[in-house]
Amino acid sequence: MKILFYHSPREWTGTSRVIATVAKGLSKKGHTVRIVVPPDSSAEAGYARSFKGNESVEILIYENRGSWFTGGRGLRRLFRRWESDFVVAHTPEEHFSAALACWLGRRGTVLRRVPPGGSVELGGWDNWPVKLAKTKLIFSSEADARAVSLRGKTGSVEVAELGMDPSQFPEKPENKEEAEPGAPTFRYILCIRDPNSRGRAAMAIRTLARLSPRHDYLRLVIVGPGSDDEDLRMQAAALDVLGLVSLLGDRDDSVSLMQNADLGWVVAEGDSGALGALDLMSLGVPVLAQSNGVAARYIADGINGAVLPADDPAMTAARVVNLLGGEEQMRAMGQAGRSRVERDYPESGLIEGFERAITGKR
């Protein structure tokens, strides 16, 4: 099968990582895989890193600067002859463009993937892509699939659960390196956010402010797109903890930062939140997430981390400090998280879900 992934954002995101993983997996199964990305973008650079030395996935350059209609025509014109059997889209705009390209090329099915915690609306105007080209929906969990009422507006629904290969991550050392005599021993909480999770990131800062007077060893490191937000900096300053908070923005060395964290707090949503939780679990780091966040679905409360109340700063602070007080408990949680990924969230499940959507075989 010939499969085209349409990645319209210029940013490298959690969804970009999912596309890269699926593209590699499908190419290994013998499919012809291409990815369309904007030129001179962080997305293009990210895919170049991901497929370095792997010539089986072709990267095509195209950027739509107009409407979905322009995007669809642009996709079609990338090819002298349209041969794509499937076009993978993630957003409504990508769905419209992909469907138009298939309609113009008189061939192809759109695979509309819905990230974790996401929804899809195929009523009214949003139903037009389904009329232009056959559409299959791919959800990230059975719960997400059940939560959406489609009323027969699409051909089929498939589930491709996000997964990870823990063997690609270094195991967390049994014991932390001893600090030099006289040097302070800090405990680091790494907060993973995205541009849409400023409110939850602010909760992490408020929690630190509650705990810091009695627990001056605590430090908060916030990473991810938007984490160098000036509003967060101002809030930290207003709570008198700016010196205890590091706002690092988007980083290429995030895995190293995660590995050295004592706790990981995931406030990002969608693919970025889900992968953030799975990354931490694969590294053997206990995970925190608020109950209304997508990362909470990957946490067995009290086993590999803690599910925090959505808006209860006092209870949140109490749970965080209780976790940090037990070295053996945190080590056991980290090991349980890594085992949970191996058992419940293998990378193969994600690839097999797409394979089922493509072949129709179960």
Protein backbone atom coordinates (compact mmCIF):
# COMPACT_ATOMS: atom_id res chain seq x y z
CA MET A 1 0.00 0.00 0.00
CA LYS A 2 1.07 3.60 -0.64
CA ILE A 3 0.55 5.77 2.44
CA LEU A 4 0.91 9.55 2.64
CA PHE A 5 1.13 11.35 6.00
CA TYR A 6 0.12 15.02 5.78
CA HIS A 7 1.85 17.07 8.50
CA SER A 8 0.84 20.71 8.03
CA PRO A 9 2.17 22.37 11.26
CA ARG A 10 5.67 23.78 11.19
CA GLU A 11 6.35 22.70 14.78
CA TRP A 12 7.76 19.36 15.92
CA THR A 13 5.15 18.04 18.35
CA GLY A 14 4.00 14.85 20.02
CA THR A 15 1.88 14.13 16.94
CA SER A 16 5.04 14.42 14.82
CA ARG A 17 6.64 11.71 16.95
CA VAL A 18 3.61 9.47 16.48
CA ILE A 19 3.79 9.93 12.70
CA ALA A 20 7.51 9.11 12.69
CA THR A 21 6.95 5.93 14.73
CA VAL A 22 4.05 4.73 12.57
CA ALA A 23 5.88 5.58 9.35
CA LYS A 24 8.90 3.50 10.39
CA GLY A 25 6.72 0.60 11.45
CA LEU A 26 4.63 0.56 8.27
CA SER A 27 7.69 0.85 6.03
CA LYS A 28 9.17 -2.21 7.77
CA LYS A 29 5.97 -4.07 6.89
CA GLY A 30 6.56 -3.34 3.20
CA HIS A 31 4.33 -0.31 2.66
CA THR A 32 5.48 2.70 0.64
CA VAL A 33 5.45 5.62 3.06
CA ARG A 34 5.79 9.35 2.39
CA ILE A 35 5.46 12.33 4.74
CA VAL A 36 4.56 15.85 3.59
CA VAL A 37 6.01 18.64 5.77
CA PRO A 38 6.50 22.43 5.46
CA PRO A 39 9.94 23.56 4.24
CA ASP A 40 12.60 24.95 6.59
CA SER A 41 10.53 24.06 9.64
CA SER A 42 11.29 22.35 12.93
CA ALA A 43 9.02 19.54 11.71
CA GLU A 44 11.22 18.98 8.67
CA ALA A 45 14.34 18.98 10.86
CA GLY A 46 12.70 16.56 13.31
CA TYR A 47 11.81 14.07 10.58
CA ALA A 48 15.30 14.37 9.10
CA ARG A 49 16.72 13.35 12.52
CA SER A 50 14.19 10.55 12.92
CA PHE A 51 14.90 8.99 9.54
CA LYS A 52 18.62 9.61 9.34
CA GLY A 53 20.12 6.59 7.61
CA ASN A 54 16.62 5.25 6.82
CA GLU A 55 15.86 5.73 3.14
CA SER A 56 12.60 3.73 3.23
CA VAL A 57 10.51 6.78 4.21
CA GLU A 58 10.41 9.68 1.75
CA ILE A 59 10.07 13.27 3.00
CA LEU A 60 8.21 15.62 0.65
CA ILE A 61 8.19 19.40 1.04
CA TYR A 62 5.01 21.41 0.75
CA GLU A 63 3.42 24.25 2.70
CA ASN A 64 -0.16 25.39 2.32
CA ARG A 65 -0.45 29.15 2.79
CA GLY A 66 -4.12 29.32 1.90
CA SER A 67 -7.39 27.53 2.60
CA TRP A 68 -8.05 23.80 2.82
CA PHE A 69 -9.06 23.97 -0.84
CA THR A 70 -5.63 25.34 -1.77
CA GLY A 71 -4.05 22.68 0.42
CA GLY A 72 -5.92 19.87 -1.31
CA ARG A 73 -4.95 21.08 -4.77
CA GLY A 74 -1.38 21.52 -3.61
CA LEU A 75 -1.21 17.96 -2.30
CA ARG A 76 -2.55 16.61 -5.58
CA ARG A 77 -0.02 18.61 -7.61
CA LEU A 78 2.90 17.17 -5.65
CA PHE A 79 2.52 14.06 -7.77
CA ARG A 80 2.45 13.65 -11.52
CA ARG A 81 0.15 10.70 -10.95
CA TRP A 82 -1.87 10.33 -7.73
CA GLU A 83 -1.15 6.86 -6.33
CA SER A 84 -1.80 7.23 -2.60
CA ASP A 85 -4.04 4.49 -1.22
CA PHE A 86 -4.30 6.22 2.15
CA VAL A 87 -3.71 9.78 3.37
CA VAL A 88 -3.30 10.26 7.13
CA ALA A 89 -4.63 13.53 8.61
CA HIS A 90 -4.92 14.79 12.19
CA THR A 91 -6.81 18.10 12.05
CA PRO A 92 -10.09 19.16 10.40
CA GLU A 93 -8.16 21.32 7.92
CA GLU A 94 -5.84 18.44 7.02
CA HIS A 95 -8.88 16.18 6.64
CA PHE A 96 -10.52 18.59 4.19
CA SER A 97 -7.32 18.95 2.14
CA ALA A 98 -6.58 15.22 2.13
CA ALA A 99 -10.14 14.38 1.06
CA LEU A 100 -10.03 16.91 -1.78
CA ALA A 101 -6.68 15.53 -2.98
CA CYS A 102 -8.13 12.00 -3.02
CA TRP A 103 -11.22 13.25 -4.86
CA LEU A 104 -9.14 15.07 -7.47
CA GLY A 105 -6.90 12.02 -7.87
CA ARG A 106 -9.91 9.67 -8.05
CA ARG A 107 -8.23 7.40 -5.53
CA GLY A 108 -7.51 6.99 -1.85
CA THR A 109 -9.00 6.78 1.63
CA VAL A 110 -8.42 9.33 4.39
CA LEU A 111 -7.30 8.00 7.77
CA ARG A 112 -8.34 10.69 10.24
CA ARG A 113 -6.42 10.03 13.44
CA VAL A 114 -7.77 11.56 16.66
CA PRO A 115 -5.07 12.16 19.34
CA PRO A 116 -5.64 11.00 22.95
CA GLY A 117 -8.44 12.87 24.65
CA GLY A 118 -9.45 14.43 21.34
CA SER A 119 -12.81 14.45 19.61
CA VAL A 120 -14.06 14.69 16.07
CA GLU A 121 -17.15 16.37 14.65
CA LEU A 122 -18.50 15.10 11.34
CA GLY A 123 -21.80 16.93 11.25
CA GLY A 124 -22.87 19.79 9.00
CA TRP A 125 -20.02 21.45 7.13
CA ASP A 126 -17.48 19.17 8.81
CA ASN A 127 -19.10 16.20 7.07
CA TRP A 128 -18.00 17.38 3.62
CA PRO A 129 -14.63 15.55 3.68
CA VAL A 130 -16.51 12.28 4.19
CA LYS A 131 -18.57 13.05 1.08
CA LEU A 132 -15.44 13.83 -0.95
CA ALA A 133 -13.49 10.70 -0.01
CA LYS A 134 -13.93 7.55 2.02
CA THR A 135 -12.82 8.16 5.62
CA LYS A 136 -11.73 5.86 8.41
CA LEU A 137 -11.27 7.17 11.94
CA ILE A 138 -8.39 6.05 14.13
CA PHE A 139 -8.75 6.71 17.86
CA SER A 140 -6.06 6.39 20.51
CA SER A 141 -8.16 4.38 22.94
CA GLU A 142 -11.41 2.44 23.14
CA ALA A 143 -12.73 5.05 25.56
CA ASP A 144 -12.13 7.87 23.07
CA ALA A 145 -13.85 5.88 20.33
CA ARG A 146 -16.91 5.21 22.53
CA ALA A 147 -17.16 8.86 23.55
CA VAL A 148 -17.82 10.06 20.00
CA SER A 149 -21.23 9.73 18.38
CA LEU A 150 -20.75 9.41 14.63
CA ARG A 151 -24.28 8.43 13.60
CA GLY A 152 -23.10 6.43 10.59
CA LYS A 153 -21.23 9.33 8.99
CA THR A 154 -18.02 7.40 8.41
CA GLY A 155 -17.07 4.01 7.06
CA SER A 156 -15.22 2.45 9.98
CA VAL A 157 -13.51 3.10 13.27
CA GLU A 158 -10.21 1.64 14.42
CA VAL A 159 -8.18 1.95 17.63
CA ALA A 160 -4.41 2.36 17.60
CA GLU A 161 -3.31 2.70 21.22
CA LEU A 162 -0.22 4.82 21.74
CA GLY A 163 2.78 2.79 22.77
CA MET A 164 6.47 2.97 23.52
CA ASP A 165 9.53 0.73 23.35
CA PRO A 166 11.19 1.07 26.79
CA SER A 167 14.33 -0.67 25.52
CA GLN A 168 15.14 2.53 23.61
CA PHE A 169 15.47 4.38 26.92
CA PRO A 170 18.23 4.01 29.50
CA GLU A 171 17.15 2.49 32.80
CA LYS A 172 17.12 4.81 35.79
CA PRO A 173 20.18 4.19 38.02
CA GLU A 174 19.50 2.30 41.24
CA ASN A 175 21.07 5.05 43.32
CA LYS A 176 21.48 8.75 42.62
CA GLU A 177 24.97 10.15 42.50
CA GLU A 178 26.10 11.38 45.89
CA ALA A 179 26.45 15.13 46.14
CA GLU A 180 29.82 16.56 47.12
CA PRO A 181 30.24 17.07 50.88
CA GLY A 182 28.60 20.32 51.90
CA ALA A 183 26.72 20.70 48.63
CA PRO A 184 22.91 21.00 48.82
CA THR A 185 20.81 18.00 47.74
CA PHE A 186 17.92 19.10 45.55
CA ARG A 187 14.83 17.19 44.44
CA TYR A 188 13.69 18.00 40.92
CA ILE A 189 10.13 17.90 39.60
CA LEU A 190 10.07 18.03 35.80
CA CYS A 191 6.86 19.51 34.40
CA ILE A 192 6.02 18.75 30.75
CA ARG A 193 3.67 21.25 29.15
CA ASP A 194 2.41 22.45 25.78
CA PRO A 195 1.13 25.85 24.60
CA ASN A 196 -2.43 25.05 25.74
CA SER A 197 -1.70 23.94 29.31
CA ARG A 198 -0.61 27.14 31.03
CA GLY A 199 -3.29 26.77 33.72
CA ARG A 200 -2.05 23.34 34.80
CA ALA A 201 1.57 24.49 34.67
CA ALA A 202 0.57 27.35 36.95
CA MET A 203 -0.78 24.77 39.42
CA ALA A 204 2.68 23.18 39.55
CA ILE A 205 4.16 26.58 40.42
CA ARG A 206 1.54 27.19 43.12
CA THR A 207 2.28 23.75 44.57
CA LEU A 208 5.99 24.57 44.76
CA ALA A 209 5.15 27.87 46.48
CA ARG A 210 3.14 26.00 49.14
CA LEU A 211 5.91 23.49 49.78
CA SER A 212 9.08 25.57 49.50
CA PRO A 213 8.99 27.23 52.96
CA ARG A 214 9.37 23.82 54.68
CA HIS A 215 11.01 21.94 51.80
CA ASP A 216 13.69 24.23 50.45
CA TYR A 217 15.33 21.36 48.55
CA LEU A 218 12.54 21.35 45.91
CA ARG A 219 13.11 22.66 42.39
CA LEU A 220 10.67 22.81 39.48
CA VAL A 221 11.81 22.52 35.86
CA ILE A 222 9.20 23.27 33.17
CA VAL A 223 9.89 22.12 29.59
CA GLY A 224 7.96 21.98 26.35
CA PRO A 225 6.56 24.50 23.85
CA GLY A 226 5.37 27.61 25.64
CA SER A 227 7.12 26.79 28.92
CA ASP A 228 9.14 30.00 28.73
CA ASP A 229 5.82 31.89 28.86
CA GLU A 230 6.25 35.33 30.43
CA ASP A 231 2.99 34.90 32.37
CA LEU A 232 4.43 31.84 34.13
CA ARG A 233 7.58 33.78 34.93
CA MET A 234 5.51 36.60 36.40
CA GLN A 235 3.45 34.16 38.49
CA ALA A 236 6.58 32.53 39.86
CA ALA A 237 7.95 35.97 40.74
CA ALA A 238 4.69 36.98 42.42
CA LEU A 239 4.79 33.82 44.55
CA ASP A 240 8.46 34.46 45.38
CA VAL A 241 9.69 31.18 43.84
CA LEU A 242 11.24 32.46 40.62
CA GLY A 243 14.66 31.33 41.85
CA LEU A 244 13.31 27.80 42.34
CA VAL A 245 11.69 27.48 38.89
CA SER A 246 13.51 26.90 35.59
CA LEU A 247 11.49 27.75 32.46
CA LEU A 248 13.45 26.01 29.70
CA GLY A 249 11.14 26.10 26.69
CA ASP A 250 11.29 23.39 24.03
CA ARG A 251 14.44 21.31 24.40
CA ASP A 252 16.23 18.66 22.34
CA ASP A 253 17.68 17.12 25.52
CA SER A 254 14.32 16.51 27.20
CA VAL A 255 15.03 12.79 27.68
CA SER A 256 18.16 13.61 29.67
CA LEU A 257 16.18 16.07 31.78
CA MET A 258 13.48 13.46 32.41
CA GLN A 259 16.02 10.82 33.39
CA ASN A 260 17.50 13.07 36.05
CA ALA A 261 14.13 14.09 37.50
CA ASP A 262 12.81 12.71 40.78
CA LEU A 263 9.19 13.16 39.68
CA GLY A 264 7.57 13.95 36.34
CA TRP A 265 4.45 16.12 36.23
CA VAL A 266 2.64 16.02 32.88
CA VAL A 267 0.27 18.88 32.13
CA ALA A 268 0.45 18.73 28.32
CA GLU A 269 -2.54 17.39 26.41
CA GLY A 270 -3.03 15.24 23.30
CA ASP A 271 -0.10 13.28 21.92
CA SER A 272 2.42 15.45 23.77
CA GLY A 273 0.81 14.65 27.13
CA ALA A 274 0.42 10.95 26.43
CA LEU A 275 3.98 10.56 25.13
CA GLY A 276 5.30 12.64 28.03
CA ALA A 277 3.77 10.17 30.49
CA LEU A 278 5.01 7.13 28.53
CA ASP A 279 8.51 8.65 28.21
CA LEU A 280 8.74 9.14 31.97
CA MET A 281 7.41 5.67 32.68
CA SER A 282 9.91 4.14 30.24
CA LEU A 283 12.70 5.98 32.05
CA GLY A 284 11.56 4.71 35.44
CA VAL A 285 10.35 8.09 36.74
CA PRO A 286 7.11 8.27 38.79
CA VAL A 287 4.45 10.33 37.00
CA LEU A 288 2.06 12.96 38.33
CA ALA A 289 -0.98 14.20 36.41
CA GLN A 290 -4.18 16.00 37.27
CA SER A 291 -7.32 13.89 37.01
CA ASN A 292 -8.73 15.96 34.12
CA GLY A 293 -5.57 15.60 32.01
CA VAL A 294 -4.91 13.01 29.30
CA ALA A 295 -1.76 11.73 31.06
CA ALA A 296 -3.86 10.46 33.99
CA ARG A 297 -5.12 7.53 31.91
CA TYR A 298 -1.61 6.04 31.89
CA ILE A 299 -1.19 6.21 35.67
CA ALA A 300 -2.23 3.47 38.06
CA ASP A 301 -2.72 5.73 41.07
CA GLY A 302 -0.28 4.83 43.83
CA ILE A 303 1.45 2.22 41.65
CA ASN A 304 3.50 4.11 39.06
CA GLY A 305 2.63 7.64 40.14
CA ALA A 306 -0.23 9.74 41.42
CA VAL A 307 -3.42 11.14 39.93
CA LEU A 308 -3.85 14.59 41.46
CA PRO A 309 -7.12 16.45 42.03
CA ALA A 310 -7.97 18.87 39.23
CA ASP A 311 -8.17 21.96 41.45
CA ASP A 312 -7.18 21.32 45.06
CA PRO A 313 -3.78 22.93 45.76
CA ALA A 314 -3.60 21.71 49.38
CA MET A 315 -4.27 18.06 48.54
CA THR A 316 -1.93 18.26 45.54
CA ALA A 317 0.89 19.62 47.69
CA ALA A 318 0.35 16.92 50.32
CA ARG A 319 0.51 14.10 47.76
CA VAL A 320 3.64 15.51 46.10
CA VAL A 321 5.60 15.85 49.34
CA ASN A 322 4.51 12.38 50.49
CA LEU A 323 5.91 10.87 47.33
CA LEU A 324 9.19 12.76 47.57
CA GLY A 325 9.66 11.58 51.14
CA GLY A 326 9.98 7.91 50.25
CA GLU A 327 13.06 6.99 48.21
CA GLU A 328 12.20 3.28 48.01
CA GLN A 329 8.60 4.06 47.15
CA MET A 330 9.66 6.27 44.24
CA ARG A 331 12.08 3.62 42.97
CA ALA A 332 9.34 0.99 43.10
CA MET A 333 6.94 3.31 41.27
CA GLY A 334 9.53 3.95 38.58
CA GLN A 335 10.07 0.24 38.03
CA ALA A 336 6.31 -0.35 37.98
CA GLY A 337 5.90 2.36 35.33
CA ARG A 338 8.49 0.80 33.04
CA SER A 339 6.85 -2.62 33.46
CA ARG A 340 3.43 -1.11 32.75
CA VAL A 341 4.64 0.29 29.42
CA GLU A 342 6.14 -3.06 28.41
CA ARG A 343 2.94 -4.90 29.36
CA ASP A 344 0.10 -2.51 28.45
CA TYR A 345 1.50 0.03 26.00
CA PRO A 346 3.91 -1.65 23.58
CA GLU A 347 4.89 0.27 20.46
CA SER A 348 3.70 -2.65 18.35
CA GLY A 349 0.08 -1.93 19.34
CA LEU A 350 0.23 1.46 17.63
CA ILE A 351 1.65 -0.01 14.41
CA GLU A 352 -0.82 -2.90 14.39
CA GLY A 353 -3.76 -0.51 14.82
CA PHE A 354 -2.76 1.37 11.67
CA GLU A 355 -2.12 -1.91 9.87
CA ARG A 356 -5.68 -3.04 10.68
CA ALA A 357 -7.08 0.25 9.38
CA ILE A 358 -5.11 -0.15 6.14
CA THR A 359 -5.65 -3.81 5.43
CA GLY A 360 -9.02 -4.34 7.10
CA LYS A 361 -7.65 -7.54 8.64
CA ARG A 362 -7.98 -8.32 12.35
